[in-house]
Short mmCIF file of C-alpha atoms in Angstrom, two decimals:
data_model
loop_
_atom_site.label_atom_id
_atom_site.label_comp_id
_atom_site.label_asym_id
_atom_site.label_seq_id
_atom_site.Cartn_x
_atom_site.Cartn_y
_atom_site.Cartn_z
CA MET M 1 9.03 -21.13 -38.84
CA THR M 2 11.29 -19.74 -36.69
CA ASN M 3 11.69 -16.21 -34.63
CA LYS M 4 13.83 -14.13 -36.60
CA MET M 5 14.75 -12.31 -33.63
CA TRP M 6 16.61 -15.30 -32.30
CA GLY M 7 16.27 -18.28 -34.48
CA GLY M 8 19.40 -18.48 -36.39
CA ARG M 9 20.61 -22.11 -33.89
CA PHE M 10 17.03 -23.55 -35.10
CA LYS M 11 15.92 -25.08 -38.02
CA SER M 12 11.99 -25.26 -37.38
CA GLY M 13 9.58 -23.24 -35.25
CA PRO M 14 8.72 -24.29 -31.69
CA ALA M 15 5.42 -26.06 -31.19
CA ALA M 16 1.96 -24.62 -30.43
CA ILE M 17 2.43 -25.26 -27.21
CA MET M 18 5.93 -24.37 -26.30
CA GLN M 19 4.80 -20.50 -28.05
CA GLU M 20 2.05 -20.44 -25.72
CA ILE M 21 4.06 -21.34 -22.63
CA ASN M 22 6.85 -19.15 -23.67
CA ALA M 23 5.25 -16.00 -24.44
CA SER M 24 4.20 -13.72 -22.37
CA ILE M 25 2.93 -9.98 -24.65
CA SER M 26 -0.56 -10.81 -22.72
CA PHE M 27 1.45 -9.25 -20.05
CA ASP M 28 4.59 -7.52 -20.20
CA LYS M 29 3.38 -5.64 -23.37
CA ARG M 30 2.13 -2.91 -19.89
CA LEU M 31 5.77 -2.20 -20.31
CA TYR M 32 6.53 -0.71 -23.40
CA ARG M 33 6.36 3.03 -21.85
CA GLN M 34 9.60 2.04 -19.49
CA ASP M 35 10.76 -0.76 -23.20
CA ILE M 36 10.70 2.30 -25.23
CA ALA M 37 12.49 4.93 -22.36
CA GLY M 38 15.16 2.08 -22.28
CA SER M 39 15.91 1.68 -26.34
CA LYS M 40 16.68 5.83 -26.60
CA ALA M 41 18.89 6.14 -24.04
CA HIS M 42 20.67 2.66 -25.32
CA ALA M 43 20.65 4.31 -28.87
CA ALA M 44 21.97 7.75 -27.37
CA MET M 45 24.51 6.19 -25.42
CA LEU M 46 25.30 4.03 -28.03
CA ALA M 47 26.09 6.82 -30.73
CA GLN M 48 27.77 9.03 -28.16
CA GLN M 49 29.91 6.32 -27.69
CA GLY M 50 30.79 6.35 -31.58
CA ILE M 51 29.25 2.24 -31.14
CA ILE M 52 26.63 3.22 -34.03
CA SER M 53 26.37 6.58 -36.17
CA LYS M 54 24.42 9.31 -34.71
CA SER M 55 21.92 9.27 -38.15
CA ASP M 56 21.15 5.84 -37.39
CA ALA M 57 20.70 6.66 -33.91
CA ALA M 58 17.97 9.93 -34.82
CA GLU M 59 16.45 7.24 -36.96
CA ILE M 60 15.78 4.78 -33.36
CA LYS M 61 14.24 7.61 -31.76
CA ARG M 62 12.43 8.67 -34.62
CA GLY M 63 10.82 5.16 -35.07
CA LEU M 64 10.61 4.25 -31.63
CA ASP M 65 8.45 8.16 -30.65
CA GLN M 66 6.22 6.79 -33.41
CA VAL M 67 5.73 2.87 -32.10
CA GLN M 68 4.83 4.45 -28.90
CA VAL M 69 2.19 6.44 -30.39
CA GLU M 70 0.80 3.61 -32.27
CA ILE M 71 0.60 1.82 -28.79
CA GLU M 72 -1.40 4.94 -26.86
CA ASN M 73 -4.07 5.19 -30.08
CA ASN M 74 -4.49 1.17 -29.82
CA ARG M 75 -3.25 0.81 -33.68
CA PHE M 76 -0.69 -1.25 -32.39
CA THR M 77 -0.79 -5.24 -33.37
CA PHE M 78 0.90 -7.24 -30.48
CA SER M 79 2.73 -10.57 -31.83
CA GLU M 80 2.46 -13.77 -29.32
CA ALA M 81 4.65 -15.49 -32.14
CA LEU M 82 7.67 -11.99 -31.08
CA GLU M 83 7.11 -13.39 -27.62
CA ASP M 84 7.17 -10.22 -25.28
CA ILE M 85 7.43 -6.57 -25.53
CA HIS M 86 10.79 -6.27 -26.40
CA MET M 87 10.04 -7.93 -29.72
CA ASN M 88 7.12 -6.50 -30.73
CA VAL M 89 8.77 -2.64 -30.33
CA GLU M 90 11.69 -4.08 -32.03
CA GLN M 91 10.40 -6.10 -34.60
CA ARG M 92 6.97 -2.88 -35.56
CA LEU M 93 10.30 -0.55 -35.32
CA LYS M 94 12.84 -2.29 -37.95
CA GLY M 95 8.70 -1.64 -40.08
CA ILE M 96 9.31 2.00 -39.25
CA ILE M 97 12.79 2.96 -39.98
CA GLY M 98 14.73 -0.65 -41.67
CA VAL M 99 17.42 -2.35 -41.14
CA SER M 100 18.69 0.46 -38.77
CA ALA M 101 16.65 -1.20 -36.15
CA GLY M 102 19.10 -3.90 -35.33
CA ARG M 103 21.71 -2.10 -34.12
CA LEU M 104 20.04 -1.01 -31.44
CA HIS M 105 20.53 -4.46 -29.70
CA THR M 106 24.38 -3.93 -29.92
CA ALA M 107 25.86 -4.28 -26.24
CA ARG M 108 22.13 -5.27 -24.89
CA SER M 109 20.46 -8.95 -23.95
CA ARG M 110 17.22 -9.47 -23.15
CA ASN M 111 17.81 -9.68 -19.56
CA ASP M 112 19.04 -6.90 -19.11
CA GLN M 113 16.40 -4.83 -20.81
CA VAL M 114 13.75 -6.88 -19.29
CA ALA M 115 15.37 -6.24 -15.83
CA THR M 116 15.65 -2.78 -16.48
CA ASP M 117 12.11 -2.21 -18.08
CA PHE M 118 10.78 -4.08 -14.90
CA ARG M 119 13.35 -1.93 -12.26
CA LEU M 120 11.37 1.36 -14.19
CA TYR M 121 7.72 -0.28 -13.91
CA ILE M 122 8.16 -0.71 -10.51
CA ARG M 123 9.92 2.88 -9.75
CA ASP M 124 6.90 4.78 -11.29
CA MET M 125 4.27 1.96 -9.82
CA VAL M 126 5.88 2.50 -6.52
CA ASP M 127 6.04 7.21 -6.49
CA HIS M 128 2.30 5.94 -7.81
CA LEU M 129 1.00 4.16 -4.58
CA ASP M 130 3.06 6.86 -2.52
CA GLY M 131 0.47 9.34 -4.09
CA GLN M 132 -2.11 7.24 -3.67
CA LEU M 133 -1.19 6.78 0.67
CA ARG M 134 -0.76 10.34 0.92
CA ASP M 135 -4.19 11.09 -0.67
CA LEU M 136 -6.03 8.33 2.02
CA GLN M 137 -3.38 10.10 5.41
CA VAL M 138 -5.20 13.10 3.52
CA ALA M 139 -8.89 11.68 3.58
CA LEU M 140 -8.05 10.61 7.41
CA ALA M 141 -6.59 13.63 8.78
CA GLU M 142 -8.87 15.48 7.88
CA LYS M 143 -11.63 13.26 9.16
CA ALA M 144 -9.99 13.70 12.28
CA LEU M 145 -9.65 17.35 12.19
CA ALA M 146 -13.77 17.33 11.77
CA HIS M 147 -13.68 14.49 14.34
CA ALA M 148 -11.78 15.22 17.10
CA LYS M 149 -14.16 15.79 20.21
CA THR M 150 -16.17 12.52 18.88
CA ILE M 151 -16.09 10.38 21.41
CA MET M 152 -16.51 6.52 20.90
CA PRO M 153 -15.64 3.75 22.83
CA GLY M 154 -11.51 1.69 22.48
CA PHE M 155 -11.48 -1.34 22.52
CA THR M 156 -9.00 -4.61 23.23
CA HIS M 157 -10.40 -7.83 22.97
CA MET M 158 -13.08 -6.33 21.00
CA GLN M 159 -14.64 -5.12 24.30
CA VAL M 160 -15.07 -1.71 25.32
CA ALA M 161 -12.20 -0.42 27.63
CA GLN M 162 -12.23 2.77 27.49
CA PRO M 163 -13.31 5.90 26.06
CA VAL M 164 -11.39 7.50 22.87
CA THR M 165 -11.97 9.90 20.25
CA PHE M 166 -12.96 8.49 16.59
CA GLY M 167 -10.00 11.13 15.19
CA HIS M 168 -7.98 9.89 17.64
CA HIS M 169 -9.05 6.78 15.81
CA CYS M 170 -7.97 7.44 11.93
CA LEU M 171 -4.74 9.21 13.29
CA ALA M 172 -3.58 6.12 13.96
CA TYR M 173 -3.83 5.05 10.58
CA VAL M 174 -2.48 7.84 9.20
CA GLU M 175 0.91 6.01 11.06
CA MET M 176 0.30 3.10 9.44
CA LEU M 177 0.28 4.37 6.35
CA ALA M 178 3.02 6.68 7.29
CA ARG M 179 5.11 3.95 7.97
CA ASP M 180 3.88 1.85 4.27
CA ARG M 181 5.21 5.63 2.94
CA SER M 182 8.61 4.99 4.54
CA ARG M 183 8.95 1.31 3.52
CA LEU M 184 8.42 2.37 -0.30
CA LYS M 185 10.85 5.12 0.04
CA ASP M 186 13.29 3.01 1.28
CA ALA M 187 12.99 -0.04 -1.20
CA ARG M 188 12.58 2.89 -4.38
CA VAL M 189 16.57 4.10 -2.70
CA ARG M 190 17.26 0.56 -3.39
CA MET M 191 16.36 0.17 -6.56
CA ASN M 192 16.81 3.27 -8.45
CA GLU M 193 19.93 1.44 -9.51
CA SER M 194 20.88 0.44 -13.65
CA PRO M 195 20.77 -2.73 -14.84
CA LEU M 196 21.47 -1.80 -18.59
CA GLY M 197 24.40 -2.83 -19.47
CA ALA M 198 24.67 -5.90 -17.88
CA ALA M 199 24.19 -6.99 -21.14
CA ALA M 200 23.23 -11.48 -20.74
CA LEU M 201 25.04 -11.92 -17.94
CA ALA M 202 29.17 -10.98 -18.13
CA GLY M 203 29.04 -7.67 -19.10
CA THR M 204 29.91 -6.26 -22.76
CA SER M 205 33.32 -5.96 -25.09
CA PHE M 206 32.05 -2.29 -26.68
CA PRO M 207 33.28 0.83 -25.18
CA ILE M 208 29.67 1.79 -23.85
CA ASP M 209 28.69 4.32 -20.63
CA ARG M 210 26.03 2.36 -18.41
CA ALA M 211 26.54 5.89 -15.81
CA MET M 212 24.89 7.69 -19.26
CA THR M 213 22.10 5.35 -19.25
CA ALA M 214 21.64 5.06 -15.51
CA LYS M 215 21.35 9.26 -15.35
CA ALA M 216 19.44 9.54 -18.85
CA LEU M 217 16.63 6.80 -17.28
CA GLY M 218 16.66 8.47 -13.40
CA PHE M 219 18.64 6.29 -11.95
CA ASP M 220 21.46 6.87 -9.40
CA ARG M 221 23.93 4.41 -10.64
CA PRO M 222 24.81 1.44 -12.52
CA MET M 223 24.54 -1.35 -10.52
CA ARG M 224 27.98 -2.99 -10.24
CA ASN M 225 27.85 -6.51 -10.56
CA SER M 226 26.73 -7.52 -13.93
CA MET M 227 25.73 -10.86 -12.91
CA ASP M 228 23.56 -9.29 -10.67
CA ALA M 229 21.93 -6.83 -12.62
CA VAL M 230 20.07 -9.60 -14.53
CA ALA M 231 19.57 -11.77 -11.54
CA ASP M 232 18.44 -9.68 -9.00
CA ARG M 233 14.27 -9.63 -8.31
CA ASP M 234 14.63 -7.96 -4.44
CA PHE M 235 13.15 -4.59 -6.02
CA VAL M 236 9.77 -7.02 -6.66
CA LEU M 237 10.01 -8.80 -3.60
CA GLU M 238 10.19 -5.44 -1.16
CA LEU M 239 7.93 -3.67 -2.85
CA LEU M 240 5.87 -6.37 -2.86
CA SER M 241 6.26 -7.38 0.53
CA THR M 242 5.23 -3.73 1.40
CA ALA M 243 2.67 -4.23 -0.59
CA ALA M 244 1.26 -7.10 1.93
CA ILE M 245 1.76 -4.90 5.04
CA CYS M 246 -0.10 -2.09 3.54
CA ALA M 247 -2.84 -4.11 2.40
CA THR M 248 -3.18 -6.07 5.53
CA HIS M 249 -3.43 -2.32 7.59
CA LEU M 250 -5.95 -1.25 4.35
CA SER M 251 -8.01 -4.78 5.67
CA ARG M 252 -7.68 -3.77 9.26
CA LEU M 253 -9.95 -0.92 8.73
CA ALA M 254 -11.95 -2.02 7.05
CA GLU M 255 -12.92 -4.65 9.14
CA GLU M 256 -13.77 -1.88 11.17
CA ILE M 257 -15.99 -0.35 8.68
CA VAL M 258 -17.76 -3.38 8.04
CA ILE M 259 -17.88 -3.67 11.93
CA TRP M 260 -19.18 0.01 12.12
CA SER M 261 -21.99 0.06 9.79
CA THR M 262 -23.99 -2.98 11.11
CA ALA M 263 -27.47 -2.63 12.87
CA GLN M 264 -25.89 -3.96 15.64
CA PHE M 265 -22.36 -1.18 15.62
CA HIS M 266 -24.60 1.45 13.54
CA PHE M 267 -21.75 3.79 15.10
CA VAL M 268 -20.81 5.35 10.89
CA LYS M 269 -23.03 5.50 7.34
CA LEU M 270 -21.98 4.55 4.34
CA SER M 271 -23.97 6.46 1.83
CA ASP M 272 -24.96 4.27 -1.96
CA LYS M 273 -21.76 4.96 -3.38
CA PHE M 274 -19.96 2.67 -1.63
CA THR M 275 -22.37 0.00 -0.53
CA THR M 276 -24.71 -1.98 -1.96
CA GLY M 277 -27.97 -4.29 -1.50
CA SER M 278 -29.22 -7.65 -1.96
CA SER M 279 -30.91 -9.74 -4.60
CA ILE M 280 -33.68 -11.59 -2.24
CA MET M 281 -33.93 -9.15 0.87
CA PRO M 282 -34.85 -5.32 -0.02
CA GLN M 283 -33.85 -3.78 3.17
CA LYS M 284 -30.08 -4.74 3.17
CA ARG M 285 -27.68 -2.31 2.77
CA ASN M 286 -24.28 -4.32 2.32
CA ALA M 287 -20.38 -2.75 3.71
CA ASP M 288 -19.29 -4.90 -0.05
CA ALA M 289 -16.51 -1.85 -1.07
CA ALA M 290 -15.23 -2.40 2.35
CA GLU M 291 -15.70 -6.15 2.13
CA LEU M 292 -14.02 -6.27 -0.99
CA VAL M 293 -10.76 -3.87 0.20
CA ARG M 294 -10.43 -6.46 3.20
CA ALA M 295 -10.11 -9.57 1.01
CA LYS M 296 -7.21 -8.00 -1.60
CA PRO M 297 -4.63 -9.27 1.06
CA GLY M 298 -5.00 -12.65 0.29
CA ARG M 299 -3.99 -11.25 -3.02
CA ILE M 300 -1.29 -9.88 -2.96
CA LEU M 301 0.29 -12.14 0.70
CA GLY M 302 -0.44 -14.58 -2.39
CA ALA M 303 2.08 -12.53 -5.13
CA LEU M 304 4.42 -12.41 -2.34
CA THR M 305 4.74 -15.98 -1.98
CA SER M 306 4.98 -16.98 -5.23
CA LEU M 307 7.30 -15.22 -6.43
CA LEU M 308 9.87 -15.62 -3.25
CA VAL M 309 8.71 -19.68 -4.05
CA ILE M 310 9.65 -18.35 -8.25
CA ILE M 311 12.91 -17.30 -7.03
CA LYS M 312 14.53 -18.88 -4.38
CA GLY M 313 15.82 -22.05 -6.15
CA LEU M 314 17.87 -20.17 -8.97
CA PRO M 315 21.04 -20.16 -9.47
CA LEU M 316 22.84 -17.21 -11.15
CA THR M 317 21.70 -15.61 -13.01
CA TYR M 318 18.78 -15.40 -15.38
CA SER M 319 16.58 -18.24 -16.20
CA LYS M 320 13.13 -18.12 -18.02
CA ASP M 321 11.50 -18.56 -14.84
CA MET M 322 11.27 -15.12 -14.13
CA GLN M 323 8.88 -14.15 -16.63
CA GLU M 324 6.80 -15.77 -13.86
CA ASP M 325 7.69 -12.39 -12.18
CA LYS M 326 5.52 -10.19 -13.64
CA GLU M 327 2.02 -11.50 -13.76
CA PRO M 328 1.97 -11.83 -9.92
CA ALA M 329 3.51 -8.38 -9.16
CA PHE M 330 0.87 -6.79 -11.64
CA ASP M 331 -1.62 -8.49 -9.48
CA ALA M 332 -1.23 -7.09 -6.66
CA ILE M 333 -0.38 -3.63 -7.63
CA ASP M 334 -3.17 -3.17 -9.71
CA ASN M 335 -5.47 -4.92 -6.51
CA LEU M 336 -3.47 -2.36 -3.68
CA SER M 337 -3.66 0.08 -5.86
CA LEU M 338 -7.48 -0.62 -5.90
CA ALA M 339 -7.36 -1.01 -2.19
CA ILE M 340 -6.42 2.52 -1.41
CA ALA M 341 -8.65 4.29 -3.74
CA ALA M 342 -11.72 2.56 -2.00
CA THR M 343 -10.26 2.99 0.57
CA ALA M 344 -9.93 6.87 0.52
CA GLY M 345 -13.40 7.32 -0.89
CA MET M 346 -15.11 5.16 1.88
CA VAL M 347 -13.30 7.40 4.62
CA ARG M 348 -14.25 10.22 2.53
CA ASP M 349 -17.86 9.26 2.43
CA LEU M 350 -18.62 7.24 6.16
CA GLU M 351 -20.50 9.23 8.80
CA PRO M 352 -20.06 9.05 12.19
CA ASP M 353 -22.90 8.76 14.20
CA ARG M 354 -22.24 10.77 17.48
CA ASP M 355 -24.81 9.92 20.11
CA VAL M 356 -25.13 6.45 19.32
CA MET M 357 -20.73 6.73 19.80
CA ARG M 358 -20.89 8.47 22.71
CA ARG M 359 -23.30 6.34 24.36
CA ALA M 360 -21.58 3.29 23.52
CA ALA M 361 -18.20 4.64 25.01
CA ALA M 362 -20.25 5.32 28.15
CA THR M 363 -20.51 1.87 28.24
CA GLY M 364 -19.09 -1.67 29.56
CA PHE M 365 -17.51 -0.01 33.25
CA SER M 366 -15.28 2.01 30.47
CA THR M 367 -14.14 5.11 32.59
CA ALA M 368 -13.32 2.80 35.46
CA THR M 369 -9.16 3.27 34.86
CA ASP M 370 -10.21 7.46 35.51
CA LEU M 371 -11.12 5.81 39.09
CA ALA M 372 -8.35 4.02 39.70
CA ASP M 373 -6.05 7.15 38.75
CA TRP M 374 -8.78 9.53 40.88
CA LEU M 375 -7.57 6.79 44.00
CA VAL M 376 -4.18 6.75 43.44
CA ARG M 377 -3.93 10.82 42.60
CA THR M 378 -6.54 11.80 45.89
CA LEU M 379 -5.97 8.90 48.27
CA SER M 380 -2.11 7.99 48.18
CA LEU M 381 -3.15 4.73 47.34
CA PRO M 382 -1.01 2.00 45.44
CA PHE M 383 -1.92 1.80 41.76
CA ARG M 384 -2.40 -2.04 42.40
CA ASP M 385 -4.46 -1.41 45.41
CA ALA M 386 -6.36 0.96 43.50
CA HIS M 387 -7.37 -1.51 40.83
CA HIS M 388 -8.33 -3.58 43.30
CA ILE M 389 -10.93 -1.24 44.77
CA THR M 390 -12.30 -0.52 41.53
CA GLY M 391 -12.68 -3.85 40.51
CA SER M 392 -14.73 -5.15 44.03
CA ILE M 393 -16.88 -1.19 42.91
CA VAL M 394 -17.51 -2.04 39.30
CA ALA M 395 -19.03 -5.68 40.37
CA LEU M 396 -21.54 -3.57 42.42
CA ALA M 397 -22.36 -1.95 39.48
CA GLU M 398 -22.22 -4.87 37.56
CA LYS M 399 -24.83 -6.27 40.67
CA GLN M 400 -27.05 -3.25 40.69
CA ASN M 401 -27.15 -3.63 36.42
CA CYS M 402 -25.78 0.07 36.30
CA ASP M 403 -22.63 1.29 34.94
CA LEU M 404 -20.07 3.67 38.01
CA PRO M 405 -21.40 7.24 36.74
CA ASP M 406 -24.82 6.36 38.21
CA LEU M 407 -23.84 4.33 41.25
CA LYS M 408 -24.62 6.16 44.87
CA LEU M 409 -21.60 7.71 46.92
CA MET M 410 -22.84 6.17 49.80
CA ASP M 411 -21.76 2.29 48.39
CA MET M 412 -18.89 3.38 46.88
CA GLN M 413 -18.23 4.42 50.74
CA LYS M 414 -18.90 0.77 51.51
CA ILE M 415 -15.73 0.18 49.59
CA GLU M 416 -13.84 2.48 50.50
CA PRO M 417 -14.62 5.67 52.89
CA ARG M 418 -12.27 8.21 51.60
CA ILE M 419 -13.98 7.91 48.81
CA THR M 420 -15.56 11.59 48.25
CA LYS M 421 -18.84 13.51 45.48
CA ASP M 422 -15.15 14.68 43.27
CA VAL M 423 -14.78 11.16 42.06
CA TYR M 424 -18.16 12.01 39.30
CA LYS M 425 -15.93 14.24 37.69
CA VAL M 426 -13.74 11.73 35.81
CA LEU M 427 -17.02 8.84 35.72
CA THR M 428 -17.93 10.64 32.47
CA VAL M 429 -16.28 9.88 29.61
CA GLU M 430 -15.93 14.01 28.42
CA ALA M 431 -13.91 13.76 31.76
CA SER M 432 -12.00 10.82 31.06
CA VAL M 433 -10.81 11.67 26.65
CA ASN M 434 -10.19 15.52 28.08
CA SER M 435 -7.67 13.50 30.79
CA ARG M 436 -5.44 11.64 28.29
CA ALA M 437 -3.07 14.60 27.12
CA SER M 438 -0.17 12.23 27.51
CA PHE M 439 1.80 13.35 24.36
CA GLY M 440 0.18 10.41 21.36
CA GLY M 441 -3.07 10.52 23.76
CA THR M 442 -6.75 10.76 22.26
CA ALA M 443 -7.07 14.25 24.58
CA PRO M 444 -9.30 16.25 21.46
CA SER M 445 -6.99 19.04 22.06
CA ASN M 446 -4.33 16.28 21.19
CA VAL M 447 -6.15 15.40 18.29
CA THR M 448 -6.71 18.78 16.76
CA ARG M 449 -2.96 19.70 17.48
CA GLU M 450 -2.07 15.95 15.33
CA ALA M 451 -4.79 16.29 12.17
CA ARG M 452 -3.09 19.99 11.77
CA ARG M 453 0.35 19.14 11.87
CA TRP M 454 -0.30 15.97 10.15
CA LEU M 455 -2.69 18.31 7.41
CA LYS M 456 0.34 20.37 7.16
CA LEU M 457 3.15 17.81 6.50
CA LEU M 458 1.10 16.85 3.47
CA GLN M 459 0.38 19.57 1.47
#
């Protein structure tokens, strides 16, 4: 049989495989809240404009309320034969209120309906992800405040570079996440325009009020071009682009947690809540949560690439290809949300080992730059000369198999006679981090102030 919702043109029903490839209800049913909200706004507007009667609009609202209750209480039967969430809702509405349900689709197409539903859903997900990222920022800022004085090695090229504080390291990710939230905020502004009323692609001959439905659905305004309204998927691409960047940030932190929790580093410890064991090696404690977060950017970036490829060759306006926009978007959003939640849990759970971190920070001649700076300040040497002298002193320490604070003064004076015993005041890791008080530096006073500032902003 043909689909009664659209099949008047057709004499027979679709082949079984056609029905299977055509149906989207298996995944777009998650749009039911947005679909019902859009339909309520549309019906109210139709009544206000005198296009349908107020009694029909009231019946439609009553029926839609019942449909939503049925879905939320798992009493709704979704039908693949009805293809998508829009027709499933409308068919059930007809079963509840009768012929009045057929008036709901006046001055509307599934093209502007799905564009509206999806835009509403993506907007909701932006708000959801923003809240999660805020919570992760709080977790990191709280950890930063607690460890403003906890010294650890800072790395470049995965080699010990200079001493930093663990709190400063945490705040670096707070900054990254702030940029992610800023991108979400920017995307939300651009996406907050309503496609509803664009109909199939050309608008409608009915005297609708698109500003009314836009306001009812929380949009800033209606989209100005009906063709763009049904064809646009920039709002999804922007979210997926931001999601890919954000997931990459989470992956970097996850990679560090994996490294830090190894026996070779032992910088941090994760509890049983965020680790797993081995089926054969009883001693193992694997940072599987961090490893899975590290893997998530692959599928999230894949979703972005998938949608870009789907959209790139489509002429205006709507093509069925665009049905393929939802599954990758849903998957990316779900996995980013899960990764953020897992990362926040790990950040709150992990405990740094202060002694191990401090010892590691004191290796690898990490205060060599402090020595060079001392030569500049005290002896008025050009930095390049100080750099050369310091390099020679490092080579000497390496030859003697000791670190810079363990070198004898007379040995350093053989390289630069004007060095005095005061140099030892700058060669400790504590002196090094305390001296980095420039704006944005790792000094504990900076970290404490910045962590408190962030916590206040995030309240």
